[in-house]
Structure formats: structure tokens, C-alpha cells
Coordinates of C-alpha atoms and ligand atoms in Angstrom, one line a residue:
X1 CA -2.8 -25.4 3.9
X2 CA -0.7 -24.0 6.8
X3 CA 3.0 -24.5 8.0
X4 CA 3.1 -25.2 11.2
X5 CA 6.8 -26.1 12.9
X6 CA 8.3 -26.3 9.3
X7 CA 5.7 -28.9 8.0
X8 CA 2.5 -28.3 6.0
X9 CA -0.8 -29.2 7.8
X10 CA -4.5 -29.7 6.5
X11 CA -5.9 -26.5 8.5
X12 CA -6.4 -23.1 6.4
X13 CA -6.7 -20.0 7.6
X14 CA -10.2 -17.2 7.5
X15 CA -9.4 -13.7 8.4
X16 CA -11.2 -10.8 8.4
X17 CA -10.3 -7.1 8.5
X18 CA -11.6 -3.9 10.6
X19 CA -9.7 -1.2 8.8
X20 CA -9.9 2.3 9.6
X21 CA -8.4 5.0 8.0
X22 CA -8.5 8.6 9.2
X23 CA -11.0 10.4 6.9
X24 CA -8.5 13.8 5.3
X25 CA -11.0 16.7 5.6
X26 CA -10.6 20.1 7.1
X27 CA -12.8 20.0 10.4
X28 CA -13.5 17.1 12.5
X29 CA -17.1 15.0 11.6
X30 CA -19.4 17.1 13.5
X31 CA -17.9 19.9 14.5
X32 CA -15.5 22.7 13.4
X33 CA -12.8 22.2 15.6
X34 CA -9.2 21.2 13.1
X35 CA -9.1 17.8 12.1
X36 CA -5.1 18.2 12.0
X37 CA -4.3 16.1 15.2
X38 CA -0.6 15.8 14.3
X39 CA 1.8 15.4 17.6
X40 CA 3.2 19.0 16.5
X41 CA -0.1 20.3 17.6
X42 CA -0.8 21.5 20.8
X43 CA -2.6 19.3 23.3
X44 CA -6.6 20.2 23.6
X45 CA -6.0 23.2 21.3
X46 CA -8.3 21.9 18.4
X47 CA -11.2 20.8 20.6
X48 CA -14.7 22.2 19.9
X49 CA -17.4 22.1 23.0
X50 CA -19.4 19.4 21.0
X51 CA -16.2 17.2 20.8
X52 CA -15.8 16.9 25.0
X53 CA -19.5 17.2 24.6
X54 CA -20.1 20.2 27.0
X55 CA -24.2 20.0 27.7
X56 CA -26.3 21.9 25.3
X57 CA -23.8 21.4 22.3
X58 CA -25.1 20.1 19.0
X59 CA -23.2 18.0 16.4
X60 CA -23.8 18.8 12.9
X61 CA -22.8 17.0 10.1
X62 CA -19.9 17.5 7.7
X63 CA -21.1 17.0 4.3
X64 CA -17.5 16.6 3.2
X65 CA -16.8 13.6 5.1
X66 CA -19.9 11.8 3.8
X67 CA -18.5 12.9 0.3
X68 CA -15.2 11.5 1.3
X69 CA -17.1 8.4 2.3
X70 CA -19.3 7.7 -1.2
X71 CA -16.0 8.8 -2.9
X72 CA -14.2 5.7 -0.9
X73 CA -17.0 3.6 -1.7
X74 CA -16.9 4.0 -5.5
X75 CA -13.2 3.2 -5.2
X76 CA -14.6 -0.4 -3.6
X77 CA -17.3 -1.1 -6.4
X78 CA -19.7 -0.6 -3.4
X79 CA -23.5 0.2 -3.2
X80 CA -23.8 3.3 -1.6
X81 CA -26.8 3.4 0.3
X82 CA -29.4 6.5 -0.3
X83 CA -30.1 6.2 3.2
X84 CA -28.5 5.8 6.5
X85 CA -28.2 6.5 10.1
X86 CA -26.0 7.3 12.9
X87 CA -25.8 6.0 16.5
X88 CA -24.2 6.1 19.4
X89 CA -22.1 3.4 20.6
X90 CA -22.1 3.4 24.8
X91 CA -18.7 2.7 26.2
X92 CA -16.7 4.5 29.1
X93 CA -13.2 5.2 28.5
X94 CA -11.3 8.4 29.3
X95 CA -10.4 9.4 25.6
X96 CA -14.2 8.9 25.1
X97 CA -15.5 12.5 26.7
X98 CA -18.8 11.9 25.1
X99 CA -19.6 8.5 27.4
X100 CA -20.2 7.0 23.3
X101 CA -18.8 6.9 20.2
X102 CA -21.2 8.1 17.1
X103 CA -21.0 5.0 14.6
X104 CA -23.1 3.9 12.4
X105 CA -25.4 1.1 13.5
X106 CA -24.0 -2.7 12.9
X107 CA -26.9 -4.3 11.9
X108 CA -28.3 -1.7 9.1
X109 CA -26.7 -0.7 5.9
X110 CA -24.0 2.2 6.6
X111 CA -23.6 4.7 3.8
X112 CA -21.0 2.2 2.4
X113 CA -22.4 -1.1 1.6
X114 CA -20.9 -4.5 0.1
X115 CA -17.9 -4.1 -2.5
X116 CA -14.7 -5.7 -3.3
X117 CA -11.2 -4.8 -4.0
X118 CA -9.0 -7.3 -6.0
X119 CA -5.8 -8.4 -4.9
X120 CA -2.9 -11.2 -5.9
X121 CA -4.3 -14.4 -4.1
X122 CA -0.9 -16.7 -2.5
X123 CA -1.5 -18.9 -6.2
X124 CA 0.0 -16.0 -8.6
X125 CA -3.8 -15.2 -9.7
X126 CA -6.1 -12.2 -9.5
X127 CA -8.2 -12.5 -5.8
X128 CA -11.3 -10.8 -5.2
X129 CA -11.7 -9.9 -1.5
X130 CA -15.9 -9.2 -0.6
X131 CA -16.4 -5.9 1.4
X132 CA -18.9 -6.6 4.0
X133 CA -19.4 -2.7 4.6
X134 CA -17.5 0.8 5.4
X135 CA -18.8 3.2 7.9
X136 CA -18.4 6.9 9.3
X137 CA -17.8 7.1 13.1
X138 CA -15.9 9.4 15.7
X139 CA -12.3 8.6 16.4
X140 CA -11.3 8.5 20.2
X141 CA -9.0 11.0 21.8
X142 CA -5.5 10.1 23.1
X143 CA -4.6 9.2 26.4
X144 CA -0.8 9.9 27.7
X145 CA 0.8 8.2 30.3
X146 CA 4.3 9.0 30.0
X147 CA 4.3 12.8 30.7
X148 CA 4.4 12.3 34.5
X149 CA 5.3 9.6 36.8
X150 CA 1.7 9.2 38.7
X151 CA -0.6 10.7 36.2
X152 CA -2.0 10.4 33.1
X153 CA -3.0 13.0 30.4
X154 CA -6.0 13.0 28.0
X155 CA -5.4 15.1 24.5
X156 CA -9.1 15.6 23.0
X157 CA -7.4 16.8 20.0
X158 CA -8.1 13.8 17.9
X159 CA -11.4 13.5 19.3
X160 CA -14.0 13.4 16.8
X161 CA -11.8 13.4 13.6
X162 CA -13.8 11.2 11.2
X163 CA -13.0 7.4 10.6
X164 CA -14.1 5.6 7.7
X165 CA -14.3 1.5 9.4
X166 CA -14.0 -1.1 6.4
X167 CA -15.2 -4.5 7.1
X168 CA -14.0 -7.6 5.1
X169 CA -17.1 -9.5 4.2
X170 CA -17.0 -13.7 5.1
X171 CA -20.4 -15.7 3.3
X172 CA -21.1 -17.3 6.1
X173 CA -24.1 -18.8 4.3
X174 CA -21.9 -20.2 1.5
X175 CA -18.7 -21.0 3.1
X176 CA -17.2 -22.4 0.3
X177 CA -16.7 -19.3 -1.5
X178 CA -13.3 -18.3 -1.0
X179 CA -13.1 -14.3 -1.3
X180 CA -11.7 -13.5 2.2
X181 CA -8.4 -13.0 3.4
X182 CA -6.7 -16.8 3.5
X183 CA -3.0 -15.6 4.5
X184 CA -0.8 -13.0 6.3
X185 CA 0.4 -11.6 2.8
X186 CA -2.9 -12.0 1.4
X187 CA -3.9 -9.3 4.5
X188 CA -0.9 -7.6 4.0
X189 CA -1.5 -7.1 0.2
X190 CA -5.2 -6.3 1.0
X191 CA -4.5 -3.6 3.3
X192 CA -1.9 -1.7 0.7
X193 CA -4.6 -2.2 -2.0
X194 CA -7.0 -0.7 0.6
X195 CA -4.0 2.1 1.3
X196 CA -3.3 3.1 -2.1
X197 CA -7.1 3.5 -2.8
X198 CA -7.2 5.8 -0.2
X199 CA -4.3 7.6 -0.9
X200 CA -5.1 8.1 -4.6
X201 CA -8.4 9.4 -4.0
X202 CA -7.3 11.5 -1.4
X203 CA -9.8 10.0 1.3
X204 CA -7.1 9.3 4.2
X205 CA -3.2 9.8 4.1
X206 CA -3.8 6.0 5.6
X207 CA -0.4 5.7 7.1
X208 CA 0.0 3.0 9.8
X209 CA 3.0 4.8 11.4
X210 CA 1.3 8.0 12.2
X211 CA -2.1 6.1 13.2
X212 CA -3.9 7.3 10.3
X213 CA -4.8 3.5 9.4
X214 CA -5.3 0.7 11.9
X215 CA -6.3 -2.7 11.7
X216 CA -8.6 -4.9 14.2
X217 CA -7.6 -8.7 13.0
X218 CA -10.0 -11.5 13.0
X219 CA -8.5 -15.2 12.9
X220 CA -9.9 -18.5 12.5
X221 CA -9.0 -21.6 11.6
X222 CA -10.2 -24.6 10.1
X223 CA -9.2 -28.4 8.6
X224 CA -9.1 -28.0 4.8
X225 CA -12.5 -29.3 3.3
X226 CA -14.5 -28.3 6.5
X227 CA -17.5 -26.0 5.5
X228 CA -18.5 -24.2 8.5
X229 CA -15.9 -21.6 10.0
X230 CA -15.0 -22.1 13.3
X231 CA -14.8 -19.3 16.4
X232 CA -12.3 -16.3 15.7
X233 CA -10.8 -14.3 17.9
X234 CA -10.0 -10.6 17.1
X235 CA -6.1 -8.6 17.8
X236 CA -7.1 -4.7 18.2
X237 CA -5.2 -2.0 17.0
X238 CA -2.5 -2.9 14.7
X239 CA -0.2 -0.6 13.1
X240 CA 2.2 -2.2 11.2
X241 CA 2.1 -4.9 8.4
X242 CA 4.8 -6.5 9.9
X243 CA 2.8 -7.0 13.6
X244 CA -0.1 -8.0 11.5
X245 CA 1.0 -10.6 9.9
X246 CA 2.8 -11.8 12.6
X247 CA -0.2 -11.9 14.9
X248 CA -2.1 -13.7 12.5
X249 CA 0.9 -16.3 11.9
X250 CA 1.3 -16.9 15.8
X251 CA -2.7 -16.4 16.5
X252 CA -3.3 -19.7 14.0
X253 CA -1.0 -21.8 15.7
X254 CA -1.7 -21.1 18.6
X255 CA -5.7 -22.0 17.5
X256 CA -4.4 -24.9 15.7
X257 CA -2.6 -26.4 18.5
X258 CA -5.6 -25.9 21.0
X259 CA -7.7 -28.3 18.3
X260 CA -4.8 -30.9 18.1
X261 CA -4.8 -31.3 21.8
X262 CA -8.8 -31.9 21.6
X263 CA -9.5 -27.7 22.8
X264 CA -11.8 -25.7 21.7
X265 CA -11.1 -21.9 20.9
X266 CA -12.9 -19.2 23.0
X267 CA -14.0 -15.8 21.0
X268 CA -11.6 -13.2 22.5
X269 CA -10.3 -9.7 22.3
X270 CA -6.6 -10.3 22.1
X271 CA -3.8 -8.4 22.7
X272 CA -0.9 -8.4 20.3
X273 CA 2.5 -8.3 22.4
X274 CA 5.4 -6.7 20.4
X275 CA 8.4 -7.7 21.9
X276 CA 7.5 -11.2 22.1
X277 CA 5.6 -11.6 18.6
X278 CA 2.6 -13.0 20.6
X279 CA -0.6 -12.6 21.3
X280 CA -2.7 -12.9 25.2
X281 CA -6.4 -12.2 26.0
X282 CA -7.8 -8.7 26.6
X283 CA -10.9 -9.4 27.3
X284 CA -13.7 -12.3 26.6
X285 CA -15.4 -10.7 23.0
X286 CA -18.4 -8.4 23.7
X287 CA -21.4 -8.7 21.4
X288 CA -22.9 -5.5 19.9
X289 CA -25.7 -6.4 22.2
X290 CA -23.3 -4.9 24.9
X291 CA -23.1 -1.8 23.4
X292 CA -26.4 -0.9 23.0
X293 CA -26.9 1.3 20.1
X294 CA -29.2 3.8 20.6
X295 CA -30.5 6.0 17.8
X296 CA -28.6 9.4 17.9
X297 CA -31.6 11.8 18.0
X298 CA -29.3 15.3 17.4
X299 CA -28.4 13.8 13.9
X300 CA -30.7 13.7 10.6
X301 CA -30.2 10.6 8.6
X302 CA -27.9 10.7 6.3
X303 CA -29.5 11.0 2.3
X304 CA -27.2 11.0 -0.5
X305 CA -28.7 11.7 -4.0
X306 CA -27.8 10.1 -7.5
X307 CA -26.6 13.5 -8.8
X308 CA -24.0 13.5 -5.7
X309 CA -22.7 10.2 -6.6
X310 CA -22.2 11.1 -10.1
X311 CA -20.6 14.3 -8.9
X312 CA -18.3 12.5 -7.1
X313 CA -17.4 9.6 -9.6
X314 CA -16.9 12.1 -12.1
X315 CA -14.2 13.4 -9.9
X316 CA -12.5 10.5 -9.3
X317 CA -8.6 9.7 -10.9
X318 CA -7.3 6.5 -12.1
X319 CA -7.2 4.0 -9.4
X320 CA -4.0 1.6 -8.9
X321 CA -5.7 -1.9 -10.0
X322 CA -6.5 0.6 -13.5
X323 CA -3.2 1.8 -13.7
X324 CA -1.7 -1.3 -13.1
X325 CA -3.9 -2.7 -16.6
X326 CA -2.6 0.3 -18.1
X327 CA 0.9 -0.3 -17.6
X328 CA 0.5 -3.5 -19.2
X329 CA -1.7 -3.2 -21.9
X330 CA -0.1 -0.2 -23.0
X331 CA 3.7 -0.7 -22.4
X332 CA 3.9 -3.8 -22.2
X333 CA 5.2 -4.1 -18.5
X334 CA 5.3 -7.3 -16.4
X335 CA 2.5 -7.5 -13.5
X336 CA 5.2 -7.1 -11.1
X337 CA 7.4 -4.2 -12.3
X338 CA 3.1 -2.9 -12.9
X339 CA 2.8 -3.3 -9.3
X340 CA 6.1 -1.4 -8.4
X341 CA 5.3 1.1 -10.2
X342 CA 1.7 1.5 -8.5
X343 CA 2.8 1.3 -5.0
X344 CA 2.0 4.3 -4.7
X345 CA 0.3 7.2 -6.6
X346 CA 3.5 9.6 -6.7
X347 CA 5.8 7.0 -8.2
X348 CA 3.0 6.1 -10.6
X349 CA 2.5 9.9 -11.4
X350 CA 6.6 10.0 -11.6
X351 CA 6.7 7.2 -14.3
X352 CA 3.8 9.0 -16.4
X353 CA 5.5 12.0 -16.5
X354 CA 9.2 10.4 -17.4
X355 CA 6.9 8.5 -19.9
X356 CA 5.5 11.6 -21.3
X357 CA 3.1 9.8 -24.0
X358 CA 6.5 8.2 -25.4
X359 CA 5.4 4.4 -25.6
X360 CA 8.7 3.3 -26.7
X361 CA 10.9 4.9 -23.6
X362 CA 8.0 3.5 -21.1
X363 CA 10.0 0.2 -20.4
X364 CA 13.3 1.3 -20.6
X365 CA 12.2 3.9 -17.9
X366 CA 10.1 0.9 -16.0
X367 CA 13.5 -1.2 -15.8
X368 CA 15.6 2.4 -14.8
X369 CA 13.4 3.1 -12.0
X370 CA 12.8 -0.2 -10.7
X371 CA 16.6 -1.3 -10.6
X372 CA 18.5 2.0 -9.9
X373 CA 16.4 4.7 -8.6
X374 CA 14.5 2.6 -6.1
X375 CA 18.2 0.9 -5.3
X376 CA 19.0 4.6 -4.0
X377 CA 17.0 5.3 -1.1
X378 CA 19.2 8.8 -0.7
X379 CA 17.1 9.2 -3.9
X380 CA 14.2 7.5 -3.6
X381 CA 12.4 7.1 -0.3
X382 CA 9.0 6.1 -1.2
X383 CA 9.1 2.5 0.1
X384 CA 9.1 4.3 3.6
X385 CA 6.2 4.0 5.3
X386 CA 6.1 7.3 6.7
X387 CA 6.6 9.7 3.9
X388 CA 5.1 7.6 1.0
X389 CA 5.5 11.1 -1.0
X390 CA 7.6 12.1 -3.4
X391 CA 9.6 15.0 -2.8
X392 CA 12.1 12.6 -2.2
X393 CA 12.4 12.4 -5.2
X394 CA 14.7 15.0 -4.8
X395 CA 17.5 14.9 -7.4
X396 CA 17.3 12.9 -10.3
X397 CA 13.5 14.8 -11.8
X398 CA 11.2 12.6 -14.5
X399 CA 12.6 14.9 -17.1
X400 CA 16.1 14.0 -16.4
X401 CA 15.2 10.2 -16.4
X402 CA 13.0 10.5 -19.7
X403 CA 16.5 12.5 -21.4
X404 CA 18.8 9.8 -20.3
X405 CA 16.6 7.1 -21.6
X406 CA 16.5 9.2 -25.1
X407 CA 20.1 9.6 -25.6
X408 CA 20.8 5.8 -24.9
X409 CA 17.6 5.1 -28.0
X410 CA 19.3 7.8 -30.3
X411 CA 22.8 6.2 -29.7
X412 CA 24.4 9.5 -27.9
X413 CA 25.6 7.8 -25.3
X414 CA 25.9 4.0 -23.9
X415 CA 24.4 1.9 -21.2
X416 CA 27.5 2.3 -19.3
X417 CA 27.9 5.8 -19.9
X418 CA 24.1 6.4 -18.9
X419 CA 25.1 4.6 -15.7
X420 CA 28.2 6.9 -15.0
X421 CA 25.7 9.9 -15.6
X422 CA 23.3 8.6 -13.2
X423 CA 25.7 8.4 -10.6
X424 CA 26.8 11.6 -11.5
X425 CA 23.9 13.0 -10.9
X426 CA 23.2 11.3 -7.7
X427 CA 26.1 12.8 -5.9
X428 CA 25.0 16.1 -6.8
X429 CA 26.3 16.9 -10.4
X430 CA 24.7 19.5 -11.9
X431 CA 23.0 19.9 -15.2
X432 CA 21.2 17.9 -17.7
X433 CA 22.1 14.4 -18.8
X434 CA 23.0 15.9 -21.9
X435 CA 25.3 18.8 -20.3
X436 CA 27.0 16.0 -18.1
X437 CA 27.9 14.5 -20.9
X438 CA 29.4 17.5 -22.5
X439 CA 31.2 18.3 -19.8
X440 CA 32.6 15.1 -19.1
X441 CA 33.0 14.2 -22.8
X442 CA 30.7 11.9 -22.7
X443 CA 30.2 10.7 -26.3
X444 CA 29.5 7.3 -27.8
X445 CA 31.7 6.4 -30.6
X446 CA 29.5 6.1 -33.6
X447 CA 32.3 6.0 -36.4
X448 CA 32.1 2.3 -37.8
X449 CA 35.5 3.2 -39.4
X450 CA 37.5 4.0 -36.4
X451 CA 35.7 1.3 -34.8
X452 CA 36.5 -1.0 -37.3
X453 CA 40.2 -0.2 -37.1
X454 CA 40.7 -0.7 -33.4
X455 CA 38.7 -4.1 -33.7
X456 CA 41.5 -5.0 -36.5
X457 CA 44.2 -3.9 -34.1
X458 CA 42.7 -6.7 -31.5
X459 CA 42.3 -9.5 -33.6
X460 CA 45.7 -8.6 -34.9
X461 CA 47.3 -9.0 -31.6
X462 CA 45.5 -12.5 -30.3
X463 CA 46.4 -14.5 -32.8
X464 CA 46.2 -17.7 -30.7
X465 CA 42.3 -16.6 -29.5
X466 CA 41.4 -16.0 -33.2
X467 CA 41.9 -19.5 -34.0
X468 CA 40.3 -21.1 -31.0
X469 CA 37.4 -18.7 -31.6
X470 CA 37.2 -19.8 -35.5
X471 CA 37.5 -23.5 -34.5
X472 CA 34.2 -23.5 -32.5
X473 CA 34.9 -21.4 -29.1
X474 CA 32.7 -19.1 -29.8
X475 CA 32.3 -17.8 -25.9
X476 CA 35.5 -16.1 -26.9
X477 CA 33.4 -13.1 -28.4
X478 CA 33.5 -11.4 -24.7
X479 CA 36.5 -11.7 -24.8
X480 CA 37.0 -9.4 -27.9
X481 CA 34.5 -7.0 -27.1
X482 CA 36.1 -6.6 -23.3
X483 CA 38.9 -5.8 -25.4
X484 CA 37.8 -3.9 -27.9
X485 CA 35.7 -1.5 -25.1
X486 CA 38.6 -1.1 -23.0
X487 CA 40.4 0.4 -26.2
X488 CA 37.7 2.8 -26.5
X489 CA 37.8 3.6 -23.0
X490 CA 34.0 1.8 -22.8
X491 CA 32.6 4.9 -25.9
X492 CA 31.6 2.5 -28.6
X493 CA 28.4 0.8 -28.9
X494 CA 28.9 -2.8 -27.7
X495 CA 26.0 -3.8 -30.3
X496 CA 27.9 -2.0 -33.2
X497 CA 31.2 -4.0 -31.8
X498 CA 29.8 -7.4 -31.4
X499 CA 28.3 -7.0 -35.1
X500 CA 31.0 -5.9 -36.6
X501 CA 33.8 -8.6 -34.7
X502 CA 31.1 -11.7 -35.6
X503 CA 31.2 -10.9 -39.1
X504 CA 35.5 -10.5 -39.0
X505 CA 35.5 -13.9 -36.9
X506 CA 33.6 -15.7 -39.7
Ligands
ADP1 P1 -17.7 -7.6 15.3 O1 -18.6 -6.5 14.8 O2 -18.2 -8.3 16.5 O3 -16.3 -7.2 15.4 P2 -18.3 -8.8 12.7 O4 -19.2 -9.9 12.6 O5 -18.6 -7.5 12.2 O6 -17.8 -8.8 14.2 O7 -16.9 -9.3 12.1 C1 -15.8 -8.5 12.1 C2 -14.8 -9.1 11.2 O8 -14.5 -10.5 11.6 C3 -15.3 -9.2 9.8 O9 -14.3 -8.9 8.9 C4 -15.7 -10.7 9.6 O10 -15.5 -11.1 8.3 C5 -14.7 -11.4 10.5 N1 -15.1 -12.7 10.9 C6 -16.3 -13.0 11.4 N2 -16.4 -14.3 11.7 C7 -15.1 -14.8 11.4 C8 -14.5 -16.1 11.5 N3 -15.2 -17.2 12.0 N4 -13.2 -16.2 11.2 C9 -12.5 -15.2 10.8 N5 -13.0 -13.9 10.6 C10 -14.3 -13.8 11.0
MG2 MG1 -14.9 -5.7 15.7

């Protein structure tokens, strides 16, 4: 189901992804030159004589980036194939100094084969999205055309930094079976899930803003109960969730309405237009027959070993989905504060340590982080794109969270006066929670007798309330407490208050 023009229609949407993500390794995928193409860098400083592919040069392979690759692949619940080859992919372009890219081949297994990744389907329930494949390949370099009026510039230094290409997988042969991509958020989620993988294994920093992930985007339509899929057409290059989805959403209308008027759709390269939010044709969709792979004969197949896998999965941390279960089983969280808290590895590594093996604080913490420290972004930056890090985290620290969250439990202080502290801390006060509150005299009242007499002192002086209250108006209990909090200038505990007015009142 689709909304089209504010109304739901009977077409439903198939896409499928082309994700790459920069591979995070030292040297480039067959050479030594630096791998570290960031902007800061030099043009053509980190380019080897293989990577503009001067005659004579060799590539050799970089183990580590076929480590990289299995590592990725166990993050996927993929096969991992023993065996596998490069090739080289024939295209001219002038970031291409080679004349072909070195890919793996499309129609044999690469050394990442089928997998899945779950994700939370549009319905609320678990969705598991089928992996076609993931393979190694050469990125391009980096043409510039807005150094100088009449020219343009071509910066090799990205040249041959290794890619890791996943493919979402669509069962063409069973078309009913519905583990694809149905949905701009579905891709959306997909490619986080796909993101924090990466990023918690350490395969790819997998940032869209610095061009360490990008998507190809494959859309089709067709009319709810149909089981064939009908002709895609593909949007290169996207680099922000927010284009993605966008594409997708105009892309099926735009399909849709070419079927209504009686059309058929043509299988294009499309071109996604940001300023408009639309999408025109490239180019008319080139088959891999076009490309002609050819074997690379200066490359060995690749072999990987059982006792290499094993090395690696025995390396491998917690991934999000299983700290997500975690979170749950163990503290008891909801699935979405779970999924907050496992956007991304450094706030799930900030909660554990605040946590600290203390069950009991875990959702008291949970509820601090999700509704005050992500409200601050002057404290709190990791919803940005671009850093996705945490040394924002930069003045409130775990510990100071995890003492905080103590004193309220062992009745030191109150919610309200946790809240002040916070603050405090936020514009810059220094110290502990607990010195803060020294300092500021921070202290919840905990004697019941002195308590006790200022709740007397109240009731005393609203006589009128007292009997409405007694005759059935019971909402007039805020109404004390307000009062009796403002006598203690907000110290006592309002749990301690209400208990001891209710009993009074009766
Ligand atoms: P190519 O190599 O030509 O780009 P693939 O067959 O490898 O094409 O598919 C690329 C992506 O497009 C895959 O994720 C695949 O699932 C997806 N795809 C293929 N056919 C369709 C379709 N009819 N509708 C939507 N997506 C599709
Ligand atoms: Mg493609």
C-alpha cells in the first residue's frame, strides 16, 4: 500500500540497495599508498604508481581488507566463500586512471555471499532483509571542477581505497517472499542497521556526509497481490537518508503514474536532483554484459581458511541487534528507548559504563539519557551525522550520570534537585554531583518530624480545602503537596509528603 496525493493506492513498493561503505584500513586495497583520503589531505599526495596504474606496476593484495571483509560478513550471518576472484570492470572515466575498476565478478560468489540483517518492518515487527552478496572493489578518484573557471582537476588520492558493495537480495524466483526493502524508512532503517554494523566492528567509519557510505537505489513498483516484480530503475550515488528516501518516494509515483496512464517503465540510471526533490534519466541502464569483465590475471584468487574465520569471529564485539536484546532482557528497557540507546556504539558503550553492572540504576539512567542528555545537543551531539562519536560527550561523564542516579535511589537528593544539578553541570559547574550538592546545600529533607510539622502548618491554614478534600475532592492532594514543597523550598521527598498528607486527610 502506497499514498499517493494524500490517498492510499493498491501498488507496493520493491527496493533494493547497492551500499558501499569505505573499507577503514591503513593502505589502500592493492597498494601501499594511505588510505586516509580526507579533504585535509593534499591532492595526489597519497597515490602509489599501481593506483594511476603507471605500466609495469603490480597490485598486490591487502590481506587486511579481505579480513575487514569476512569480519563484515559475519556481522551479516553471511557465507563466506573459501574461494573468490577478482576482475576488472572496463569503463572510461577520468577519476578511473586504470581504464577499469577491480571488482569482484557479478555473476560468481564474491568473498561475501547471502546474509541478512534484521530490521523493524513499517508493522511494529522484527523484518528480516536477505543479502544478495557484498564485495571488495577499487573506489574511484575525485574529480574537481570548481578550482578553476575552464578546467577541471583529478585528485587520485582516493583512488584505490577499498569498497566493501552490499547488495540487498530480491527472490525473484519466489516473489512472494517479502524480505526486501518495501518503504523509504524501511531503507532508511536498513541502511543505519547496515551503518552501525560497520561502525561497531570497525569495518568503515560509514558516514554518508564525508562519502564514506553511499547508496545506488533500486525502485519498482507493483499492484498489491501481483507476483512478478516489474522493471526498476536505479538513483546513483546517494548520500543522505533524507535524498534517499525522498528519491524513492518521488521515483514510485512517478512509476505509478506512468502505469495509471497505460506506460510502461523503462530500466534507467537516474539522476536524483536535490533542489527539486526529483529524479531525471542519466542514462538508459547498462547490463554487466557492457562491462565486460575480464579475469584480472596480476591477482591470485582470493582463499580464506576456517581458522581465519574463526580468528576473526572470535574478535568480534557485541553487535547492536545483540545489544539491543540485552538492554531488554536484562534491564528491562522498551524496544525503543533499546534502539536509542544502540544508535550508535559510543552511546551504547556510554550507557554500559553509567550502568556499571548496576541492574537497578540501568533504567533510571535509560530514561536520563534519552530525555535530558540527548535534549542537550551542547552536550550531546551524537545524532549528528558527521561526528557520530562521543567526545561530545564532553561534560556530563557516565560516572557523573551513574552518581546522580545513586543519590536520587539512596534518597540524598530529589528529582528536582537532580534536575537543578544537571543543569548545573551543563553550564560548566564544576565537581561531582555529590560536591554540587554540598556546595549548593543541596540536601533532601529526610526528617519525617519536621516534615510532619510543616504538613500540619498547611492543613492548618486551608481549612476550607481540607473539607472539600475530605468530602470527595481528592485532586486536592497536589494541591497540598505544591504547598507543602514550596515550604521546604522543593528539599522534601514528594513520596514521603504525599504519604504522610493521605494518611492526615483520611
Ligand atoms: P545491477 O548489477 O545491474 O545493478 P542487480 O541485479 O545486481 O543489478 O540488482 C541491483 C539491486 O537492484 C539489487 O539490490 C536488487 O535486489 C535490486 N533489484 C533488482 N530487480 C529489482 C526490481 N524489479 N525492483 C526493485 N529492485 C530490484
Ligand atoms: Mg547496480
Amino acid at each position: 500500500m502506497f499514498t499517493i496525493k494524500g490517498k492510499t493506492c493498491d501498488w507496493e513498493l520493491v527496493i533494493g540497495l547497492e551500499t558501499h561503505i569505505e573499507v577503514l584500513s591503513e593502505s589502500k586495497l592493492f597498494s601501499g599508498a594511505s588510505a586516509d583520503y580526507n579533504p585535509t589531505v593534499a591532492p595526489n599526495t597519497q597515490v602509489s604508481m599501481v593506483d594511476v596504474a603507471m605500466p609495469g606496476m603490480l597490485p598486490v593484495l591487502n590481506k587486511y581488507c579481505v579480513d575487514q571483509a569476512i569480519k563484515f560478513g559475519l556481522g551479516i550471518n553471511a557465507e563466506i566463500s573459501r574461494h573468490s576472484r577478482f576482475a576488472r570492470k572496463q569503463y572510461f572515466y577520468p577519476d578511473l586512471p586504470q581504464g577499469y575498476q577491480i571488482s569482484q565478478p557479478a555473476d560468481e560468489p564474491p568473498v561475501v555471499g547471502r546474509g541478512w540483517v534484521e530490521i523493524m518492518g513499517d508493522d511494529g515487527n522484527p523484518k528480516k532483509i536477505f543479502i544478495e552478496r557484498a564485495h571488495l572493489e577499487q573506489d574511484a578518484g575525485k574529480l574537481k571542477h570548481d578550482v578553476h573557471p575552464t578546467k577541471s582537476f583529478a585528485d587520485y588520492n582516493r583512488t584505490g581505497v577499498a569498497l566493501l558493495e552490499i547488495v540487498t537480495f530480491l527472490d525473484t524466483k519466489n516473489p512472494e517472499n517479502n524480505s526486501y526493502i518495501s518503504s523509504p524508512d524501511e531503507a532508511e532503517r536498513y541502511l543505519r542497521e547496515i551503518r552501525e554494523i560497520a561502525r561497531a566492528l570497525g569495518v568503515s567509519r560509514a558516514n554518508m556526509e564525508e562519502g564514506s557510505m553511499r547508496a545506488d537505489v533500486n525502485v519498482s513498483v507493483r499492484p498489491v497481490g501481483d507476483t512478478k516484480f516489474r522493471t526498476r530503475t536505479e538513483t546513483k550515488n546517494m548520500v543522505s537518508f533524507k535524498f534517499i528516501k525522498n528519491a524513492i518516494e518521488y521515483e514510485a509515483r512517478r512509476q505509478i503514474e506512468i502505469y495509471e496512464n497505460g506506460g510502461t517503465v523503462t530500466q534507467d540510471t537516474m539522476r536524483y536532483n536535490q533542489g527539486e526533490g526529483t529524479t531525471s534519466v542519466m542514462r538508459s541502464k547498462e547490463d554487466a554484459l557492457d562491462y565486460r569483465y575480464f579475469p584480472d590475471p596480476d591477482l591470485l584468487p582470493i582463499e580464506i581458511t576456517d581458522e581465519q574465520i574463526e580468528r576473526i569471529r572470535n574478535t568480534m564485539p557485541e553487535l547492536p541487534s545483540a545489544t539491543r536484546t540485552r538492554y531488554m532482557h536484562e534491564f528491562g528497557l522498551s524496544e525503543y528507548d533499546a534502539a536509542r540507546l544502540t544508535e550508535t556504539v559510543d552511546i551504547s558503550h556510554w550507557f554500559d559504563t553509567a550502568v556499571n553492572g548496576k541492574k537497578e540504576n540501568a533504567k533510571s539512567i535509560a530514561n536520563w539519557m534519552i530525555s535530558e542528555l540527548f535534549a542537550h545537543p551542547e552536550n550531546w551531539d551524537a545524532k549528528n551525522e558527521k561526528s557520530g562519536i562521543i567526545d561530545e560527550m564532553r561534560i556530563i561523564t557516565p560516572s557523573d550520570l551513574a552518581e546522580l542516579v545513586d543519590m536520587i535511589g539512596e534518597n540524598t537528593i530529589n528529582g528536582k534537585q537532580a534536575k537543578e544539578i544537571f543543569i548545573k553541570m551543563l553550564d560548566g559547574e564544576s565537581g561531582t554531583p555529590r560536591e554540587i550538592a554540598d556546595k549548593f546545600g543541596m540536601k533532601q529533607m529526610t526528617d519525617t518530624g519536621a516534615i510532619q510539622a510543616i504538613i500540619d502548618e498547611v492543613i492548618a491554614a486551608n481549612p476550607s480545602q481540607v473539607e472539600q478534600y475530605k468530602s470527595g475532592k481528592v485532586g486536592l492532594l497536589g494541591f497540598f503537596v505544591g504547598n507543602v514543597m514550596k515550604k521546604t523550598g522543593g528539599t522534601a521527598n514528594p513520596a514521603v509528603v504525599n504519604e504522610i498528607l493521605r494518611k492526615k486527610l483520611s
